[in-house]
Coordinates of C-alpha atoms in Angstrom, one line a residue:
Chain P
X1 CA 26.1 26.6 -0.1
X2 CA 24.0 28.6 -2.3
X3 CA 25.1 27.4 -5.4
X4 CA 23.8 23.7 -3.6
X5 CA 20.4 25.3 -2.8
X6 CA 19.4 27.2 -5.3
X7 CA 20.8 25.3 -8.5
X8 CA 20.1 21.7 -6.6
X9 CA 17.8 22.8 -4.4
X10 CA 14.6 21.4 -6.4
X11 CA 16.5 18.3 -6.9
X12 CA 17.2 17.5 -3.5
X13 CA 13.8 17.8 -2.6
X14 CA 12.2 15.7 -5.1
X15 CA 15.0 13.0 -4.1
X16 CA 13.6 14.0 -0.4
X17 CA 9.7 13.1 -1.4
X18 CA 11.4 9.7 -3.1
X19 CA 13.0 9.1 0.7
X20 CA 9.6 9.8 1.7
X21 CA 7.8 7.8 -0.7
X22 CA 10.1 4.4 0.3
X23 CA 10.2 5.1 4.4
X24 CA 6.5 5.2 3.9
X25 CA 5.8 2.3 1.7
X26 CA 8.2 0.5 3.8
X27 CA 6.7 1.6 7.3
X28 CA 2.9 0.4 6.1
X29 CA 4.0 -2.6 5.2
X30 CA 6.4 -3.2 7.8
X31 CA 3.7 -2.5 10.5
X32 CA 1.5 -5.0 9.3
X33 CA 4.1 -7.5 9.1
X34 CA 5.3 -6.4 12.8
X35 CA 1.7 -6.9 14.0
X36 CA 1.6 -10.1 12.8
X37 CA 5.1 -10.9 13.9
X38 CA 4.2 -9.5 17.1
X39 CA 1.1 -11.5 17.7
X40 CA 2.6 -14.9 16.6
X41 CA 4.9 -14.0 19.7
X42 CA 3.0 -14.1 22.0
X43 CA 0.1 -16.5 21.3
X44 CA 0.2 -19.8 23.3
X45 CA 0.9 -21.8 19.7
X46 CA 4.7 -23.2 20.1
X47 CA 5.1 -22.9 16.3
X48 CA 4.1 -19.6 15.5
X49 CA 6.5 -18.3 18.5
X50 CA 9.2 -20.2 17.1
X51 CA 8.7 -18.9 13.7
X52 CA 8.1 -15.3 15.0
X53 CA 11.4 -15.9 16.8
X54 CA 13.3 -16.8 14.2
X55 CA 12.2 -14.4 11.6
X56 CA 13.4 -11.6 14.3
X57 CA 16.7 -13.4 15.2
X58 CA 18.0 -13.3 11.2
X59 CA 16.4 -9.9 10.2
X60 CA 18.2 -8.3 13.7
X61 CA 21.3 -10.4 12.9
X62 CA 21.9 -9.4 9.1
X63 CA 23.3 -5.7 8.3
X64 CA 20.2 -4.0 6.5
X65 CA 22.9 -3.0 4.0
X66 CA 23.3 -7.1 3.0
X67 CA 19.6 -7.6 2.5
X68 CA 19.4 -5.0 0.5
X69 CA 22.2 -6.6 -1.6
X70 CA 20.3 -9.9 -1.2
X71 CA 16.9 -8.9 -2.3
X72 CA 18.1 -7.0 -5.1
X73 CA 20.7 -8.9 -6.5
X74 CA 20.3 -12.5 -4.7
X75 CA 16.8 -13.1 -4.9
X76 CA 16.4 -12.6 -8.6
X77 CA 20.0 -14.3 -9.7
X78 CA 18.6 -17.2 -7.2
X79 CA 15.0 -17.3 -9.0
X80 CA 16.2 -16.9 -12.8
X81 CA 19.8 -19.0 -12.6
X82 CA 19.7 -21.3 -9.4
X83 CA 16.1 -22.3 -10.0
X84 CA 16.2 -21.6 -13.7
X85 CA 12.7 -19.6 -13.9
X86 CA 11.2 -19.6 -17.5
X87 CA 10.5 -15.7 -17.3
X88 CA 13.4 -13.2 -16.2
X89 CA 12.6 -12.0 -13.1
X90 CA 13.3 -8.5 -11.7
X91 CA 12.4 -6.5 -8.9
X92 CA 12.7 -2.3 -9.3
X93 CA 14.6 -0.9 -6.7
X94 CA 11.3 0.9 -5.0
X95 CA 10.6 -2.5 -4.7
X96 CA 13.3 -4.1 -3.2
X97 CA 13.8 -1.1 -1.0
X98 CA 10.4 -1.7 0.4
X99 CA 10.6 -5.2 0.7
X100 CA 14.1 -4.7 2.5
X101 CA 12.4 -1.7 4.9
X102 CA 9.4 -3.9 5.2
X103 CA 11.1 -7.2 6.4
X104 CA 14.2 -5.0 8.5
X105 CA 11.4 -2.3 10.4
X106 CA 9.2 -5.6 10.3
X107 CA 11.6 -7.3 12.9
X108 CA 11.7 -4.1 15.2
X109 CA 7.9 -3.6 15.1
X110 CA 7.3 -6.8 16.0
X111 CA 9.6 -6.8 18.8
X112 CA 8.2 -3.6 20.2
X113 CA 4.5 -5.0 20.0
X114 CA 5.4 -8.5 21.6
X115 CA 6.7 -6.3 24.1
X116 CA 4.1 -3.8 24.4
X117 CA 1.7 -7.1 24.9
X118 CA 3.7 -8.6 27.1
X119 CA 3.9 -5.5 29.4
X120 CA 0.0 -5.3 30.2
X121 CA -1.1 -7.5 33.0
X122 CA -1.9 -10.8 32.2
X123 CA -4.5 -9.9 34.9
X124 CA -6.7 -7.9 31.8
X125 CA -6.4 -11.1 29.5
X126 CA -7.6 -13.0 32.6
X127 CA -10.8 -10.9 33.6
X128 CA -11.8 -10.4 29.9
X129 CA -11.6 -14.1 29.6
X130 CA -13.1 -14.9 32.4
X131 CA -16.2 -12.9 31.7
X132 CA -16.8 -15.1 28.8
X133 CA -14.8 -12.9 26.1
X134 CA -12.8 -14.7 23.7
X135 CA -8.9 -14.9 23.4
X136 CA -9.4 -12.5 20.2
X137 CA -12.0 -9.9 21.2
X138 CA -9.8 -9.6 24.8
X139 CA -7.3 -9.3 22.9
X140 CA -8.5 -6.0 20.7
X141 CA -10.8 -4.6 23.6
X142 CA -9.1 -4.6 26.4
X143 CA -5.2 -6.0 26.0
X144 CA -4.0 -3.8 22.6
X145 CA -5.5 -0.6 23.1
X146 CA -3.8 -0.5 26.4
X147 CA -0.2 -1.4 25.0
X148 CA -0.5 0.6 22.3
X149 CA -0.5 3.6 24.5
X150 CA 3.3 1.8 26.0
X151 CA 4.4 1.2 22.7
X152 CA 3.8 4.2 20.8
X153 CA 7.3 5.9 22.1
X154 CA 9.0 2.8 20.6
X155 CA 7.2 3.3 17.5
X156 CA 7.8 6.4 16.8
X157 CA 11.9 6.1 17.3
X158 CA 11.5 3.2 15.0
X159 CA 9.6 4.8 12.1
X160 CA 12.1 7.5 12.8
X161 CA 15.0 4.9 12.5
X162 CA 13.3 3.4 9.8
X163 CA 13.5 7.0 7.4
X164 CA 16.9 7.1 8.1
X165 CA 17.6 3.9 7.2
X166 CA 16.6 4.8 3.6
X167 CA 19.4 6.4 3.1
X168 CA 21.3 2.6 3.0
X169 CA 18.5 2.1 -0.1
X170 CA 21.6 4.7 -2.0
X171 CA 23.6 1.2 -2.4
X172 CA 21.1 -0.3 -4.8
X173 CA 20.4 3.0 -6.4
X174 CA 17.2 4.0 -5.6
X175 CA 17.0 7.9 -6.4
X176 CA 16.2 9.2 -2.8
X177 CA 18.2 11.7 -1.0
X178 CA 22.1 10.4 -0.4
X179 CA 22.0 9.0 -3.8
X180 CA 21.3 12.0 -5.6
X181 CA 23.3 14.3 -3.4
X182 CA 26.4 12.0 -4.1
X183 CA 25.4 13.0 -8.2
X184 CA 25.3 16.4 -6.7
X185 CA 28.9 16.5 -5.3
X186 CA 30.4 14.5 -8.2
X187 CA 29.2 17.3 -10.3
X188 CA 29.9 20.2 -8.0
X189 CA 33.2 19.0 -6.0
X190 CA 31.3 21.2 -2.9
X191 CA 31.3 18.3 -0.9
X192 CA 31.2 19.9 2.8
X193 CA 28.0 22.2 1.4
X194 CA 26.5 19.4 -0.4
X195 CA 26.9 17.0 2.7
X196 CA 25.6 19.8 4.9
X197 CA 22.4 20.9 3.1
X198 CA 21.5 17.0 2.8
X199 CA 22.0 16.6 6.8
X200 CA 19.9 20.0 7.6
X201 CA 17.1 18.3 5.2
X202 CA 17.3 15.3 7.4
X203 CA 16.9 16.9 10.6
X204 CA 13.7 19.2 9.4
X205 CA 12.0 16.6 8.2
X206 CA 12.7 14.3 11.4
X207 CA 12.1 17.2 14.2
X208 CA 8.4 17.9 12.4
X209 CA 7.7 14.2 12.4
X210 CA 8.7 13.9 16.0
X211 CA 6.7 17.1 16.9
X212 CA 3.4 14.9 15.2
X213 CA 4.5 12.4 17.1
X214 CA 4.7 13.6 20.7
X215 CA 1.6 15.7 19.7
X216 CA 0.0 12.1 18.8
X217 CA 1.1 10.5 22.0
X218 CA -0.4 13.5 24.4
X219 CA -3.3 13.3 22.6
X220 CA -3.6 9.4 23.3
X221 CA -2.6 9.5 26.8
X222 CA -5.6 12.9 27.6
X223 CA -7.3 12.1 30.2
X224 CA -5.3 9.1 32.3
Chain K
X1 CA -25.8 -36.6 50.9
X2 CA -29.3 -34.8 50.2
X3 CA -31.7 -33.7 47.9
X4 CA -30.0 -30.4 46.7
X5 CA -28.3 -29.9 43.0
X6 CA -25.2 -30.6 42.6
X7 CA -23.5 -27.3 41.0
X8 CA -19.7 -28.4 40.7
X9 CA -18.8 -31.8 40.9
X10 CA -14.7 -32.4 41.1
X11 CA -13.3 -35.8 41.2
X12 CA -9.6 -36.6 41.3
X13 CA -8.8 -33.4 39.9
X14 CA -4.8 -33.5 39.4
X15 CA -2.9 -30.3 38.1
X16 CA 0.9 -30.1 37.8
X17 CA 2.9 -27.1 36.4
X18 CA 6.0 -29.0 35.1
X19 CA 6.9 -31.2 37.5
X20 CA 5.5 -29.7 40.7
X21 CA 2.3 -31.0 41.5
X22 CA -0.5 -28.2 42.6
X23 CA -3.5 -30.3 43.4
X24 CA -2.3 -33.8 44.1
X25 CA -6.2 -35.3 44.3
X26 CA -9.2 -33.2 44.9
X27 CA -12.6 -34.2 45.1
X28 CA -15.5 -32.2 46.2
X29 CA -19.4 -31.6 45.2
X30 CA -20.4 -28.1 45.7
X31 CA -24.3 -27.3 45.9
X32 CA -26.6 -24.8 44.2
X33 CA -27.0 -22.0 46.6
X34 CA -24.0 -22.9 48.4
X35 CA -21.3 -20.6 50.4
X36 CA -17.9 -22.7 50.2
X37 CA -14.9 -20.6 51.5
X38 CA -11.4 -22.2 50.9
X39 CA -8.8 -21.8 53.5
X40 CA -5.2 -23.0 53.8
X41 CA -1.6 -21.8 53.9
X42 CA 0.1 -20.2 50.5
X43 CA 1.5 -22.9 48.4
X44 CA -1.6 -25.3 49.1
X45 CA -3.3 -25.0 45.4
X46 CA -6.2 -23.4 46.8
X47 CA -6.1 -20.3 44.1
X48 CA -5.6 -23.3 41.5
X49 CA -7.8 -25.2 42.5
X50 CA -10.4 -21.8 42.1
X51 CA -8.8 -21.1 38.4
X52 CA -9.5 -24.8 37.6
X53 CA -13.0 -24.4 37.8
X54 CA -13.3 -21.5 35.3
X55 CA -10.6 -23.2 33.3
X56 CA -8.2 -20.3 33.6
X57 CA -5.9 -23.2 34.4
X58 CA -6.1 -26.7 32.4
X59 CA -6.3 -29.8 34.1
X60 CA -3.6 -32.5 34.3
X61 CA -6.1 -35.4 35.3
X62 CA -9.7 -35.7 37.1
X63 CA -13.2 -34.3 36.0
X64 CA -14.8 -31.0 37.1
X65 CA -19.0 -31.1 35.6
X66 CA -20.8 -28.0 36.1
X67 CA -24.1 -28.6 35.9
X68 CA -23.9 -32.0 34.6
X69 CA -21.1 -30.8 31.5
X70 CA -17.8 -31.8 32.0
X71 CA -16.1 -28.7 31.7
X72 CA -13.2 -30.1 29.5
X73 CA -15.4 -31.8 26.9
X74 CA -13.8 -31.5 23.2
X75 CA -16.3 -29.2 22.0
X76 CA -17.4 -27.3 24.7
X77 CA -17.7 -23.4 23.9
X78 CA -15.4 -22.1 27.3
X79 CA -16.3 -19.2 26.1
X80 CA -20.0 -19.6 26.8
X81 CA -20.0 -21.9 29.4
X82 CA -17.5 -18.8 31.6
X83 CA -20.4 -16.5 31.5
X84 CA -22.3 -18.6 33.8
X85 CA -19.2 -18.8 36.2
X86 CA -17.4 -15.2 36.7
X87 CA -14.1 -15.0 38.6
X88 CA -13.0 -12.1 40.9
X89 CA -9.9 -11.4 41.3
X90 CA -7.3 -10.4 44.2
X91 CA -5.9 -7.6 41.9
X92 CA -9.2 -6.2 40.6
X93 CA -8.3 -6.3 37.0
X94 CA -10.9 -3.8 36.0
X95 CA -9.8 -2.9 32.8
X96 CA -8.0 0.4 32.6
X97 CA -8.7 1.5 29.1
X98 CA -12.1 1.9 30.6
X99 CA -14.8 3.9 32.4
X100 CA -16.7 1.9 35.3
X101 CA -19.7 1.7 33.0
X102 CA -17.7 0.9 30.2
X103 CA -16.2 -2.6 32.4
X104 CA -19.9 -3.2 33.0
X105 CA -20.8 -3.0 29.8
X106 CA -18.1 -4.7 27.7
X107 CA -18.8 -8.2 27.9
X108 CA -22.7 -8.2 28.0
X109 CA -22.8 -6.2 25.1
X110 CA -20.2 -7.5 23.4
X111 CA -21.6 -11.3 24.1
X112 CA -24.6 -9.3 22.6
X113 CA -26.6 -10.7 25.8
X114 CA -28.5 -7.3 25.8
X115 CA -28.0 -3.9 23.9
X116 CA -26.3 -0.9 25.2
X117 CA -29.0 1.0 26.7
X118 CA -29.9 -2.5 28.7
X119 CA -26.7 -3.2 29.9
X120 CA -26.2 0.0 30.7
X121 CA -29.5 0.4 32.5
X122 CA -28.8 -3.4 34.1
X123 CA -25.2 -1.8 35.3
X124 CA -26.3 1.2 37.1
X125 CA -28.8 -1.7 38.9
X126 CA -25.6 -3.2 40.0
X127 CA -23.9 -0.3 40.7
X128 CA -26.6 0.4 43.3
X129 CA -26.4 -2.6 44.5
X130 CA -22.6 -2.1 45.8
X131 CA -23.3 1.6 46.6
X132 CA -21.1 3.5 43.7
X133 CA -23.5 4.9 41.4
X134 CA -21.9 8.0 41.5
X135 CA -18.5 6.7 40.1
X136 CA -20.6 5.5 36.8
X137 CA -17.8 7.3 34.5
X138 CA -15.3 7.1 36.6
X139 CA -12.0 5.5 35.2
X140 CA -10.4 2.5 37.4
X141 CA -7.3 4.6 38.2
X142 CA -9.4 6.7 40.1
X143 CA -10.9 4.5 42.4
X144 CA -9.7 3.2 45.8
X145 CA -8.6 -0.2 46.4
X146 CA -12.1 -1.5 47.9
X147 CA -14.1 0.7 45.2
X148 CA -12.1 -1.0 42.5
X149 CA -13.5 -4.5 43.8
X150 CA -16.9 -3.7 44.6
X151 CA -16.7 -2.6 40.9
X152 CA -15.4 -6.0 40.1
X153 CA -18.0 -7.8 41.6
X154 CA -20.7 -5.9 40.0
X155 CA -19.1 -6.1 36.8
X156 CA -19.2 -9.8 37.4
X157 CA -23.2 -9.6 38.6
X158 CA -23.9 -8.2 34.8
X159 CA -22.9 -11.7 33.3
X160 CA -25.9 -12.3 35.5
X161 CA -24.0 -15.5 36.3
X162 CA -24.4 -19.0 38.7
X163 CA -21.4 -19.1 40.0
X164 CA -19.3 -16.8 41.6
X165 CA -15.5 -17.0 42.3
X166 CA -14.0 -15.1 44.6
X167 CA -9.9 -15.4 44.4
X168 CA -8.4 -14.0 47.5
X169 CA -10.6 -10.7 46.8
X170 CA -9.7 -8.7 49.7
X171 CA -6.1 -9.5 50.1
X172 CA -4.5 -6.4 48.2
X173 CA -6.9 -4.2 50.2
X174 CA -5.9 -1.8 52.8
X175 CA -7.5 -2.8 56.0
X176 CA -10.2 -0.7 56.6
X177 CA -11.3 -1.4 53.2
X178 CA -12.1 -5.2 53.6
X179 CA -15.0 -4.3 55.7
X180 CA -17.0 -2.9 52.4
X181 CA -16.1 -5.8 49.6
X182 CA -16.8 -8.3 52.8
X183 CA -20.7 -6.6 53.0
X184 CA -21.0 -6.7 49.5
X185 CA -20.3 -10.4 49.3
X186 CA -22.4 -11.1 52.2
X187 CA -25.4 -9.7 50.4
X188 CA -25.0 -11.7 47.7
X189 CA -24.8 -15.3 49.6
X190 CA -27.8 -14.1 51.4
X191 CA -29.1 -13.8 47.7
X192 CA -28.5 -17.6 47.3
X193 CA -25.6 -16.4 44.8
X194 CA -23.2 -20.3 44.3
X195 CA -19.7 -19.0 45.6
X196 CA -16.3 -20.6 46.1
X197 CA -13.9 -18.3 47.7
X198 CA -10.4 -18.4 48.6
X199 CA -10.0 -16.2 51.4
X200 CA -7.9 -15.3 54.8
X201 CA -10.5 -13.7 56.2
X202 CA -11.4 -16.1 59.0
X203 CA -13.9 -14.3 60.5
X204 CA -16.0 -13.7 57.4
X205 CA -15.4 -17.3 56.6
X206 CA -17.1 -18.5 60.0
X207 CA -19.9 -15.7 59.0
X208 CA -21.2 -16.4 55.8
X209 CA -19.5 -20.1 54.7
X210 CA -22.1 -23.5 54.3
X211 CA -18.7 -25.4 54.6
X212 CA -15.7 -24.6 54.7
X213 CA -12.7 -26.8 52.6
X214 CA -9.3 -26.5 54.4
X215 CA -6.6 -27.5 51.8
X216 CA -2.8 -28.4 52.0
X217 CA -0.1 -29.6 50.1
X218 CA -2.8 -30.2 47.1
X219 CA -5.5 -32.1 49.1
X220 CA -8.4 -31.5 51.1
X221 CA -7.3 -32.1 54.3
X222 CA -10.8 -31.2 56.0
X223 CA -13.8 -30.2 55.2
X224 CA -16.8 -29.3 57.1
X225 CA -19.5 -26.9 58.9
X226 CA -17.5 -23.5 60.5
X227 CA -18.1 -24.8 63.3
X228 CA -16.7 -28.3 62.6
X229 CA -13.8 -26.7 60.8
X230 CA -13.0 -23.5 62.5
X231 CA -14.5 -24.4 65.9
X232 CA -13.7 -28.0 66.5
X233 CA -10.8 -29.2 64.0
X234 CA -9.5 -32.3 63.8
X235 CA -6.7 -32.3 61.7
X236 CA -3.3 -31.6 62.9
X237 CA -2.6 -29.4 60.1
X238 CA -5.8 -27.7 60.0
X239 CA -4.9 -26.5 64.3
X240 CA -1.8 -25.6 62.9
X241 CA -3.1 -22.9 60.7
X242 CA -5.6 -21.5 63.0
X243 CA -3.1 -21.4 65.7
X244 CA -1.1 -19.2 63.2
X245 CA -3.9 -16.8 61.9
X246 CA -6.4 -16.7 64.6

């Protein structure tokens, strides 16, 4: 164990900060796309809920492991060969990690905010509208702030999902945690330590996000 | 009929939700200034009818003009054309995420029909008016049933509107609550405020209605004076009911 720590140590925590790095590119990016996701859900327009509905249905039904394989591999062989693409094109694998976390934590999020919407009263939409307010200022006023506050448990599990989930990145070799600790234990052959250090990381880093988090949600909920 | 204005004006009004029919064929004129209080049995499309005239339902067929505008006119800004004509509801729907003020406030300021200070000033008016100035930053949770509405209603008053409608509003309150939102409304038709309102409260309803429409099935089956209605009906169905609420 200490040889893991204090001769890998460093390494495992810059390939930590690279986990970081992609869970956080990919949440940002997947919250926006959830938002909008989530919004075209629940509008009263029959072809953005079916869009919305689709986009969730394949995302949820596709292993996050096979997108990854998709975007990395797929989508480029697809643009350079199938369409024949005068320029080669190639995406890094920061960015087909974030475009995997973005589309996979996109599908979640917007599930989560379709439902958060969906569980205030229709009653608020009905009084803000009726006071003159339109659909979109109801909408941020009165109907989102309150399902935030319903939603934020979700979230939270889902960003917390969502930095695990990096860890399937490894398959297209992105440098973040797993993938370097499997270079660790090729070189080492301590595969329990190696294994063990890497898991311990994982948990300190998820029990002080999840202390933010529920320090986040009191905060929001003071005084109701 | 006689020489008042004609507020509301409904003719053949038709609403269906899929393929049951709501309001089979209403038509009514309602008067500036006037009092009308809805009656009839669940089911009959009275609430509908109510949420028609705000459009917080669409139409299937028929015309509803307010003030001369048909309210379904391609063009017509809903949005500005529902500040005239305010809706309370039969579950409140105060919003939560704010204080009593802050409810008041939301939509004048917002609609920038006056700045903070002036709404806010204009609010505490209207939270004199129904008696709860003291619950000014009080949030919604907090309040009782029959607080909650009187709330409503003055929330409503801000939009400084000229037409009220009231949807059942004292039907989720506990009993001895009624008596309070009841007052509150009664000061307000003495006002010469326009007001529909869908109600069970018969008493009230002989009280403060001009006329009283009793509906059924999706039609008006009478309409009339409280006295004419209430006191002397002539439809079958109409005795019916009262037999079965009076």
């Amino acid at each position: 164990m200490e040889i893991i720590i204090t001769r890998y140590g460093g390494l495992l925590i810059k390939a930590m900060g690279q986990t970081l790095l992609l869970a956080l590119y990919g949440l940002f990016f997947a919250c926006i796309v959830g938002l909008i996701f989530g919004l075209m859900s629940v509008i009263k327009n029959k072809p953005c809920n079916i869009i919305a509905q689709v986009f969730v249905f394949v995302i949820r039904g596709v292993p996050m492991i096979v997108l990854a394989f998709f975007i990395y591999f797929g989508v480029p062989y697809f643009l350079n060969t199938i369409i024949g693409l005068g320029k080669q094109v190639t995406l890094t694998a920061l960015q087909a990690g974030t475009i995997c976390l973005t589309l996979n934590c996109g599908a979640y999020m917007a599930e989560i905010i379709r439902a958060g919407i969906q569980s205030v009263d229709i009653g608020q939409m009905e009084a803000g509208r009726s006071l003159g307010l339109s659909y979109g200022k109801t909408m941020r006023k009165i109907v989102m702030p309150q399902a935030i506050r319903t939603m934020i448990p979700s979230i939270i599990n889902q960003f917390i999902i969502t930095l695990k989930d990096t860890s399937i990145l490894s398959v297209i070799g992105f440098p973040e945690l797993v993938n370097s600790a499997k270079n660790v234990q090729a070189n080492t052959f301590l595969s329990f330590q190696t294994w063990a250090v890497v898991g311990i990381m994982y948990l300190i880093v998820i029990t002080i996000l999840s202390y933010a988090a529920k320090l986040m949600e009191r905060r929001m909920n003071r005084g109701r | 009929m006689d020489d008042r204005n004609v507020k509301i004006h409904v003719s053949n009004l038709k609403k269906c939700f899929g393929d049951l029919e709501v309001l089979q064929d209403i038509s009514t004129d309602i008067y500036e200034g006037e009092v009308v209080v809805i009656l009839g049995p669940s089911g009959s499309g009275k609430s509908t009818f109510l949420r028609c005239l705000n459009r917080l339902e669409e139409k299937t067929s028929g015309e509803i003009m307010i003030d001369g505008r048909d309210i379904y006119a391609k063009g017509l800004d809903i949005n500005k054309m529902r500040e005239d004509i305010v809706m309370v509801f039969q579950h409140f729907n105060l919003f939560n995420n704010y204080d009593v003020l802050g409810n008041m406030t939301l939509a004048p300021v917002m609609l920038k029909k006056a700045n903070k200070a002036e709404a806010e000033a204009n609010a505490m008016k209207m939270l004199e008016r129904v008696d709860l100035v003291e619950k000014a930053h009080v949030y919604p949770a907090q309040l009782s049933g029959g607080q909650k509405q009187r709330v409503a209603i003055a929330r409503a008053l801000c939009m400084n509107p000229d037409i009220m409608l009231f949807d059942e509003p004292t039907s989720a309150l506990d009993p001895e609550m009624v008596g309070e939102v009841l007052n509150v409304m009664k000061s307000l038709a003495a006002d010469g405020m326009t007001m529909v309102i869908v109600t069970h409260e018969i008493g009230f309803a002989r009280e403060v209605a001009d006329r009283i429409i009793f509906m059924d099935g999706g039609y008006i089956v009478e309409e009339g004076t409280p006295e004419e209605v209430i006191g002397n009906p002539k439809e079958a169905r109409t005795i019916d009911f009262l037999n079965k609420v009076l």
